Each structure stands twice: as C-alpha cells, then as structure tokens.
C-alpha cells in the first residue's frame, strides 16, 4: 500500500528509547520553576545550597531549607519568594557579605540562624517593599564596629511596608536599621515588632528619614553605648517626617537614651505617638524629644509610659535648640520615677505643650521642671522628689496639680539698714517680704534656717562686738507672724548664726561666742557652756541632730586652727585641728552633710577642708580655689560635693567642688551675674542650689539692691527670682536643704 510504512519491532524499540530520552530531557529543570512551585534545599534535597534554590525559583515559589550549616551569602533579586527554614538547626554562615541580601519585593526570610562576624557583614541587608523578615536568630561571633543585624539602607527611599518581626538579635553593634540618605527620600509604613535584642552595643532600633512606622512589642536588654530606639531625621531632608507609633516596647540598660525622637537642624518630625512603653535604667534621658537648630518638633504624644531609673538624665525630656519650634506636644498619663535628674523636663524654647495627669515621684532632681513658656501643666501628681516642681519660664499655666511647695526664707537688710525677711513658696521664683522689722535699724539679718513650711528661725545681729542688740525671730505659721524670742542679755554682736532642727529644737550662737540651745520651740533659750574650748568671734554654726553641732570660730590658738564640735548636745566640746593652715588663716565657715561628712573653709584664703570620719581627721582637699579672696558661705551637697560662694565686692563667684574617690578634685566656677556679690548659699544636692546676693556699693541704682538666684541643673543655667527691690539679701535657707 502506497505510503504505508511498516515498522518492525526492532525499529519500534529504537524509537521508543528516543521518545523516553526526549521526555527525560524535558523533565530536567534547566529553566526556573513555575509560579507556586515548592523547592527544597539542603543535604540530599533538590538543591544543595540555598542560592541554587533561589536561582531556580520563579516569583511565587516557596523554598524550604532543611537543617544544616550553609556557608554562603544568599542574594535574592526576584520578587515574591518565600524562603523558610524547617527546624531550628538551619544555620547560615556568610563568608564575607550579608547572610541574605534582598533587592526585591514581597520576599519572606523566616526561621534562620545567621552567624555573622566574618568580614563584619550584616545578617540581612535589603531594599524593597512588602518584605517580611521573621523569626530569625542573628548573632555575631567577632567584635564588629558598625555591623548591622538587619539593615535597610535605601539611599533613594521607597522601601515601604516591610515587616521585621519575631527576630532574636544578639551581640551586634547595631540591630534593626532603616536609613534613607538622599535628600527628600524616605521609607514608609514599615513594621518592627516583637523582636528581642540582647547585648547590642549601640542602637538596637534606628529609623532615619521615615514616615508611618510601627515599632511595637520589642524587648531590648542592654545597649551600653547607644540609644535603644532612635528615631530621627537627617539634615537637608526637608520632607516632613513622623507619624510613627512606638508602643508596648520593654527597654532596659540603654547607655544613652531609652527612646529618642530627634529632629535634625532645619527638618521636621511630627505627629508621633509614644505609648505604653516600659523604659528603665538609661544612661541618659529615658525618653527624649529633641529638635536641632531651626527644626520642628510638634504634635507628638507621649502617653501612658513607665519611665524610671535614668542614671544620669531625666525621665522625659522635651528640648529644642536655637530657633527650633517645639510646641503642641502632649505628655499625658505617664509614671515617671527614680530618675537621677528631673522627672519631666521642658527646656527653654519649648512652648504651648501640655503636661497632663502624670505621676512623678522620687526623682533626684525636680519632679516637673518647666523652662519653656506658655505651657499648660494640669492634673499632675508630683511628690517625694528632691524638689517637686520648678517654673522657670513665662506664662505657664498650672492647674489642679498635687505637689509639695518648695518653701524658703531669706534675710538681709533694707535700704534703711533695718533687718528684713522674705519668703517664697515656689522654689525661689517669687519672693514676698514678711514681718515688720523696721524697729531693728542698724541690725542685720545674719542667718536664717527653714525647718518646714510653717517653721523658721532668723538670727539678727551686727558685726560690732560692742553692739549687744540682737534677736532670734521665729515663725510657726509660715511667716504670717514673726516673734522676737526671749534670749539672754548682753550677747556681743547679737546673734550671728542659727540652725533649726525641728519645730521644737534649734541652736544659735552669738558673734562673741555664746552658744544657745532650745528644745521647746524657743520659749526658753539656754546658754550652753564650753569652758575648755574658747570662742571669741563666731561666724557659723551648723547642726544635724543626734547631738551633733559644729561651730566655725575665727579665734587663733597658736599655729592651730580648729573646727569646734560636740557629739552630745554640748555636754563636751572638742577642737578638731585643720591641717596645713597658713599662719594668718582663720576658721570661717562649717557645713555638715552627715555626722561623718563635714566641710569647712578658712579665710583669707580659698582653701577647702573636709572630714569623712566625723571629725577625727580633717584633710585639705582643695587649695586656692578662688584666688586671693574669702569664701563667704558654703553648703555641703554630699560627701563628695560642696557649693561655695565668694564675694568679690563688685561682683561674685560660685564654685562647685567635687572630690573623687582617688582624691582628684574637679572645680566648676559660675558667674551668673555681673551686678551682685554673693554672700549666702543653700543647696539640696549637686544639682539644685540657691544663692543670695547684694550690691555692696549700690553701683546700679536702676537694679534691685539684692537678688536670689537658683539652678536646678548643677549650675549650667541660673535663674533670678523676683522680690522686693529694696532689700540686700545675705543668707538663704530652704526646707529640706543643706541650710
């Protein structure tokens, strides 16, 4: 039959083999797998390496990676891949680049252990959007400065809506980083949640140039050199940034700040929400909102956070540099406690912010310190702080806050040379005259001692030993009335010093060396004898209870100079010698911090002495601090720190002297006014202090005759209180302070 081909069985067999061979060849995956394909990688699997599986995959493929150690760096440039470790022992050890480098969208990397350290490459490095990096463990075996665990450095921006969650990161220099560097470029809508960070050297979480991030549920423990969550802008990026939500993170042991929102100069960071975070044990400020020069930091909300145990900073800080706009922010319902500096601080330049319903307690500085203007402070409870509130700005409105007023008194004399007393209930911001002391012309207010908000004593006297006029003035009603108490007659020079210990007990001393003691509120004052210890010209007395009293008497005894001390309420007295004293020196002032730690100075030199064993041994700890002048008053802030004022007649100086354990001395000098000399000082600690000053020769008739200034930040800034302009202020005392 024409056209008919007969195939013998032999021929059929040959064609059958050829057909099978062709089909087998077609089955070999020489091209990418189709969408939705499942691929496997690992020992004995389809692909020996992860990279081979990635290269073979098509968008939409799923790659399962089986247990084993993979010494490779995986590059992913295809979209829509799901790469998942099966089990806990899937370890990637990249040789010199990132464990995974992703330049794609919709990629998931999940469940791997990535061991970094070689060449200090990142664990995961990516650019793209809608990616997920979840449940990975990343740690570094070598010390690598600047190495990132998971990093998105998209210079052009546009890495959006990625999710980084459930990862554990250990021993990296930087944790999870989103950075967009080009001007105008930002990343948006990324999520960083439920990650655990342990031992990150610098910043566990850092976002620069972003908008609309969610940072939630992360646990950060120990970042000794950085800020735990750092969110900021870069200069020259003029796109308005922010709208981030930072919620429910647990943060501890941050070397710098706990959470920081920082707007770089000339940039804007707005509408962020920081809420329900627990932040503690920070080296700097636990929660800081800061704006650089010309930056905008507005409409941010700090709500319901627990902020505590800042070691060197404040709990919550709001601050702006020159020309910055820091306004319309809300600090609401936070619990702020046990911070080294202030609880909540609004620095100068902040305005129109709201501080509402916060619980602020047991902070070493000020509970709520407001140096900005036109802020609203309402419904807060501030208690058991060194100082509960301080208003250092203008136009701030305080409503329905609960706190203990910071009460103090000062004394001096008026333009008629009559003794004067003034009073404050707002920490020294404003002062009002009290009592009618016009009858005491020619007698000055020499000393003052505030016991509580109702009780104080004032010593009146002169510098003339032949003038026996003097008095101890006393109030038990907050200064509404002052009563001259009955004291022995004929006290040379009147009363030079007074120190109240309680509503019932106080000590006083006359210029001529008579020591007085009362235990019934001054109803009677008893002369305490000191037959074996001469006193002829006393300048200062201090007492702290438990029978401990110290007196600085200028009397010379041969080559020795002494601090006079009793430990038994004056039953016995002893002279405690000061070492290495110049021949013409005189013991001038003494200030006690505790029964063991006491400070003293001599005149006419600016040498400082201290005992830390209750007077058994005094040491000269600083010499010639203020040059050829006299120190005029001191306040013991702690065993390590003393405040000192120096009157230079035309002006004055303030010193803070700190002695380290090794004996080294740090001296800080402050000259906050060119118009006043300083004669009195009191202090709460090494941060909070007040000084009393006066114009000695009335050089500036248009200025008040005296001033009281104060600092709440260790002397960096000083503020002037407002009060009667006709009084020269001599000494100052606050409830709970060192004087």
CSV table of C-alpha atoms in Angstrom, one decimal, residues 362-567:
chain,number,residue,atom,x,y,z
A,362,UNK,CA,11.1,60.1,93.9
A,363,UNK,CA,13.3,61.7,91.3
A,364,UNK,CA,16.6,63.1,92.5
A,365,UNK,CA,16.1,66.5,90.8
A,366,UNK,CA,12.9,68.3,90.1
A,367,UNK,CA,9.7,66.3,89.5
A,368,UNK,CA,8.3,68.6,86.8
A,369,UNK,CA,10.7,71.4,85.6
A,370,UNK,CA,9.4,73.9,83.1
A,371,UNK,CA,11.9,76.3,81.5
A,372,UNK,CA,9.8,77.0,78.4
A,373,UNK,CA,6.9,79.4,78.0
A,374,UNK,CA,3.1,79.3,77.7
A,375,UNK,CA,2.8,75.6,78.5
A,376,UNK,CA,-0.1,74.0,80.3
A,377,UNK,CA,0.6,71.8,83.4
A,378,UNK,CA,-2.5,70.3,84.8
A,379,UNK,CA,-3.7,67.3,86.9
A,380,UNK,CA,-0.2,66.0,87.7
A,381,UNK,CA,0.9,64.5,91.0
A,382,UNK,CA,4.5,65.2,91.9
A,383,UNK,CA,5.7,64.0,95.3
A,384,UNK,CA,8.8,62.9,97.1
A,385,UNK,CA,11.1,64.4,94.6
A,386,UNK,CA,14.0,66.5,95.8
A,387,UNK,CA,12.0,69.4,94.5
A,388,UNK,CA,8.5,68.7,93.2
A,389,UNK,CA,8.0,71.5,90.7
A,390,UNK,CA,10.0,74.4,89.2
A,391,UNK,CA,8.6,77.0,86.9
A,392,UNK,CA,11.5,78.8,85.1
A,393,UNK,CA,9.6,80.1,82.1
A,394,UNK,CA,7.0,82.8,81.4
A,395,UNK,CA,3.2,82.4,81.0
A,396,UNK,CA,3.0,78.8,82.0
A,397,UNK,CA,-0.4,77.8,83.4
A,398,UNK,CA,-0.6,75.4,86.4
A,399,UNK,CA,-4.0,73.9,87.3
A,400,UNK,CA,-5.0,71.2,89.8
A,401,UNK,CA,-1.6,69.7,90.3
A,402,UNK,CA,-0.7,68.0,93.6
A,403,UNK,CA,2.8,68.7,94.9
A,404,UNK,CA,4.6,70.0,98.0
A,405,UNK,CA,5.5,73.6,97.6
A,406,UNK,CA,9.2,74.4,97.8
A,407,UNK,CA,9.3,76.8,100.7
A,408,UNK,CA,12.2,79.0,101.7
A,409,UNK,CA,13.2,82.2,103.5
A,410,UNK,CA,16.0,84.7,103.1
A,411,UNK,CA,17.2,87.5,105.2
A,412,UNK,CA,19.3,90.7,104.9
A,413,UNK,CA,18.5,94.4,105.4
A,414,UNK,CA,16.6,97.1,103.6
A,415,UNK,CA,17.6,100.5,102.2
A,416,UNK,CA,17.1,101.9,105.7
A,417,UNK,CA,19.6,99.5,107.2
A,418,UNK,CA,16.9,97.6,109.0
A,419,UNK,CA,16.8,93.8,109.1
A,420,UNK,CA,14.5,92.2,106.6
A,421,UNK,CA,12.9,88.7,106.0
A,422,UNK,CA,11.5,87.5,102.7
A,423,UNK,CA,9.6,84.3,101.8
A,424,UNK,CA,8.9,82.0,98.8
A,425,UNK,CA,6.6,79.1,98.2
A,426,UNK,CA,7.5,78.4,94.6
A,427,UNK,CA,11.1,77.4,94.8
A,428,UNK,CA,12.5,80.9,94.7
A,429,UNK,CA,10.7,82.2,91.6
A,430,UNK,CA,8.9,84.9,93.5
A,431,UNK,CA,9.6,86.4,97.0
A,432,UNK,CA,7.5,88.4,99.4
A,433,UNK,CA,8.6,90.5,102.4
A,434,UNK,CA,7.3,89.3,105.8
A,435,UNK,CA,7.2,90.8,109.3
A,436,UNK,CA,7.7,94.4,110.4
A,437,UNK,CA,11.4,94.7,111.3
A,438,UNK,CA,11.6,98.5,110.9
A,439,UNK,CA,12.5,98.8,114.6
A,440,UNK,CA,15.7,96.8,114.0
A,441,UNK,CA,17.5,99.6,112.2
A,442,UNK,CA,21.3,99.1,112.3
A,443,UNK,CA,20.8,95.4,112.9
A,444,UNK,CA,21.0,93.0,110.0
A,445,UNK,CA,19.6,89.6,109.2
A,446,UNK,CA,22.7,87.5,109.8
A,447,UNK,CA,21.3,84.0,109.2
A,448,UNK,CA,18.1,82.1,108.5
A,449,UNK,CA,17.0,78.4,109.0
A,450,UNK,CA,13.9,76.9,107.4
A,451,UNK,CA,12.6,73.8,109.2
A,452,UNK,CA,9.3,73.2,107.4
A,453,UNK,CA,6.6,75.1,105.5
A,454,UNK,CA,5.4,76.7,108.8
A,455,UNK,CA,8.6,77.0,110.9
A,456,UNK,CA,11.7,79.1,110.5
A,457,UNK,CA,14.2,81.0,112.6
A,458,UNK,CA,16.1,84.2,111.7
A,459,UNK,CA,19.2,85.5,113.5
A,460,UNK,CA,19.6,89.3,113.9
A,461,UNK,CA,22.8,91.0,114.9
A,462,UNK,CA,25.7,93.1,113.8
A,463,UNK,CA,29.4,92.8,113.1
A,464,UNK,CA,30.2,95.1,116.0
A,465,UNK,CA,31.0,93.2,119.2
A,466,UNK,CA,30.2,96.2,121.3
A,467,UNK,CA,26.7,96.2,119.9
A,468,UNK,CA,24.6,93.9,122.1
A,469,UNK,CA,21.4,94.3,120.2
A,470,UNK,CA,20.2,91.2,118.6
A,471,UNK,CA,17.3,88.8,118.4
A,472,UNK,CA,16.1,85.4,117.3
A,473,UNK,CA,13.0,85.8,115.2
A,474,UNK,CA,10.7,82.8,115.0
A,475,UNK,CA,7.6,81.9,113.0
A,476,UNK,CA,5.3,78.9,113.3
A,477,UNK,CA,2.7,79.9,110.8
A,478,UNK,CA,4.6,80.2,107.6
A,479,UNK,CA,5.7,83.8,108.3
A,480,UNK,CA,2.3,85.3,108.8
A,481,UNK,CA,3.6,86.4,112.2
A,482,UNK,CA,7.2,86.7,113.4
A,483,UNK,CA,8.0,86.9,117.1
A,484,UNK,CA,11.3,88.1,118.7
A,485,UNK,CA,12.1,85.3,121.2
A,486,UNK,CA,13.5,85.9,124.7
A,487,UNK,CA,17.2,85.4,124.7
A,488,UNK,CA,19.9,86.2,127.3
A,489,UNK,CA,21.0,89.8,127.6
A,490,UNK,CA,24.4,91.3,126.6
A,491,UNK,CA,25.3,89.0,123.8
A,492,UNK,CA,28.2,90.6,122.0
A,493,UNK,CA,27.4,91.4,118.4
A,494,UNK,CA,23.9,89.9,118.7
A,495,UNK,CA,23.0,86.6,117.1
A,496,UNK,CA,25.4,85.5,114.3
A,497,UNK,CA,24.0,82.1,113.4
A,498,UNK,CA,21.0,79.9,113.9
A,499,UNK,CA,20.1,76.4,112.8
A,500,UNK,CA,16.7,74.8,113.4
A,501,UNK,CA,16.4,71.1,113.6
A,502,UNK,CA,12.6,70.7,114.2
A,503,UNK,CA,9.7,72.8,115.4
A,504,UNK,CA,10.9,72.5,118.9
A,505,UNK,CA,14.7,72.3,118.7
A,506,UNK,CA,17.3,74.8,117.4
A,507,UNK,CA,20.8,76.0,118.1
A,508,UNK,CA,22.1,79.6,117.9
A,509,UNK,CA,25.4,81.4,118.5
A,510,UNK,CA,26.4,85.0,119.1
A,511,UNK,CA,29.2,86.8,117.4
A,512,UNK,CA,31.0,86.8,120.8
A,513,UNK,CA,30.9,83.1,121.2
A,514,UNK,CA,27.8,82.4,123.4
A,515,UNK,CA,26.1,79.1,122.3
A,516,UNK,CA,22.3,78.9,122.8
A,517,UNK,CA,20.0,75.9,122.6
A,518,UNK,CA,16.3,75.4,122.8
A,519,UNK,CA,14.2,72.3,122.9
A,520,UNK,CA,10.8,74.0,123.4
A,521,UNK,CA,10.4,76.0,120.2
A,522,UNK,CA,12.3,79.0,121.6
A,523,UNK,CA,10.1,79.6,124.6
A,524,UNK,CA,13.4,79.5,126.5
A,525,UNK,CA,17.0,79.6,125.2
A,526,UNK,CA,19.7,78.1,127.4
A,527,UNK,CA,23.3,79.1,127.3
A,528,UNK,CA,25.5,76.0,126.7
A,529,UNK,CA,28.9,76.4,128.4
A,530,UNK,CA,32.1,75.4,126.7
A,531,UNK,CA,34.7,76.1,129.4
A,532,UNK,CA,37.6,74.2,127.9
A,533,UNK,CA,37.1,75.5,124.3
A,534,UNK,CA,37.5,79.2,123.8
A,535,UNK,CA,35.2,81.0,121.3
A,536,UNK,CA,35.5,84.8,120.8
A,537,UNK,CA,34.4,85.5,117.3
A,538,UNK,CA,32.0,83.0,115.8
A,539,UNK,CA,30.9,83.2,112.2
A,540,UNK,CA,28.9,80.0,111.6
A,541,UNK,CA,27.0,77.2,113.4
A,542,UNK,CA,25.6,74.0,111.9
A,543,UNK,CA,23.8,71.1,113.5
A,544,UNK,CA,22.1,68.0,112.1
A,545,UNK,CA,20.6,66.3,115.2
A,546,UNK,CA,21.7,63.4,117.3
A,547,UNK,CA,23.6,65.8,119.5
A,548,UNK,CA,26.0,66.8,116.6
A,549,UNK,CA,26.9,70.5,116.4
A,550,UNK,CA,29.8,72.3,114.6
A,551,UNK,CA,31.0,75.8,115.1
A,552,UNK,CA,33.4,77.9,113.0
A,553,UNK,CA,35.2,80.3,115.3
A,554,UNK,CA,37.9,82.7,114.0
A,555,UNK,CA,39.9,82.6,117.2
A,556,UNK,CA,43.5,81.7,116.7
A,557,UNK,CA,45.3,79.3,119.0
A,558,UNK,CA,49.0,79.4,118.3
A,559,UNK,CA,49.6,77.8,115.0
A,560,UNK,CA,46.5,75.6,115.1
A,561,UNK,CA,43.1,76.3,113.6
A,562,UNK,CA,40.1,74.3,114.6
A,563,UNK,CA,36.6,73.3,113.9
A,564,UNK,CA,34.7,73.1,117.2
A,565,UNK,CA,32.5,70.1,117.6
A,566,UNK,CA,30.2,68.4,120.1
A,567,UNK,CA,28.6,65.0,119.7
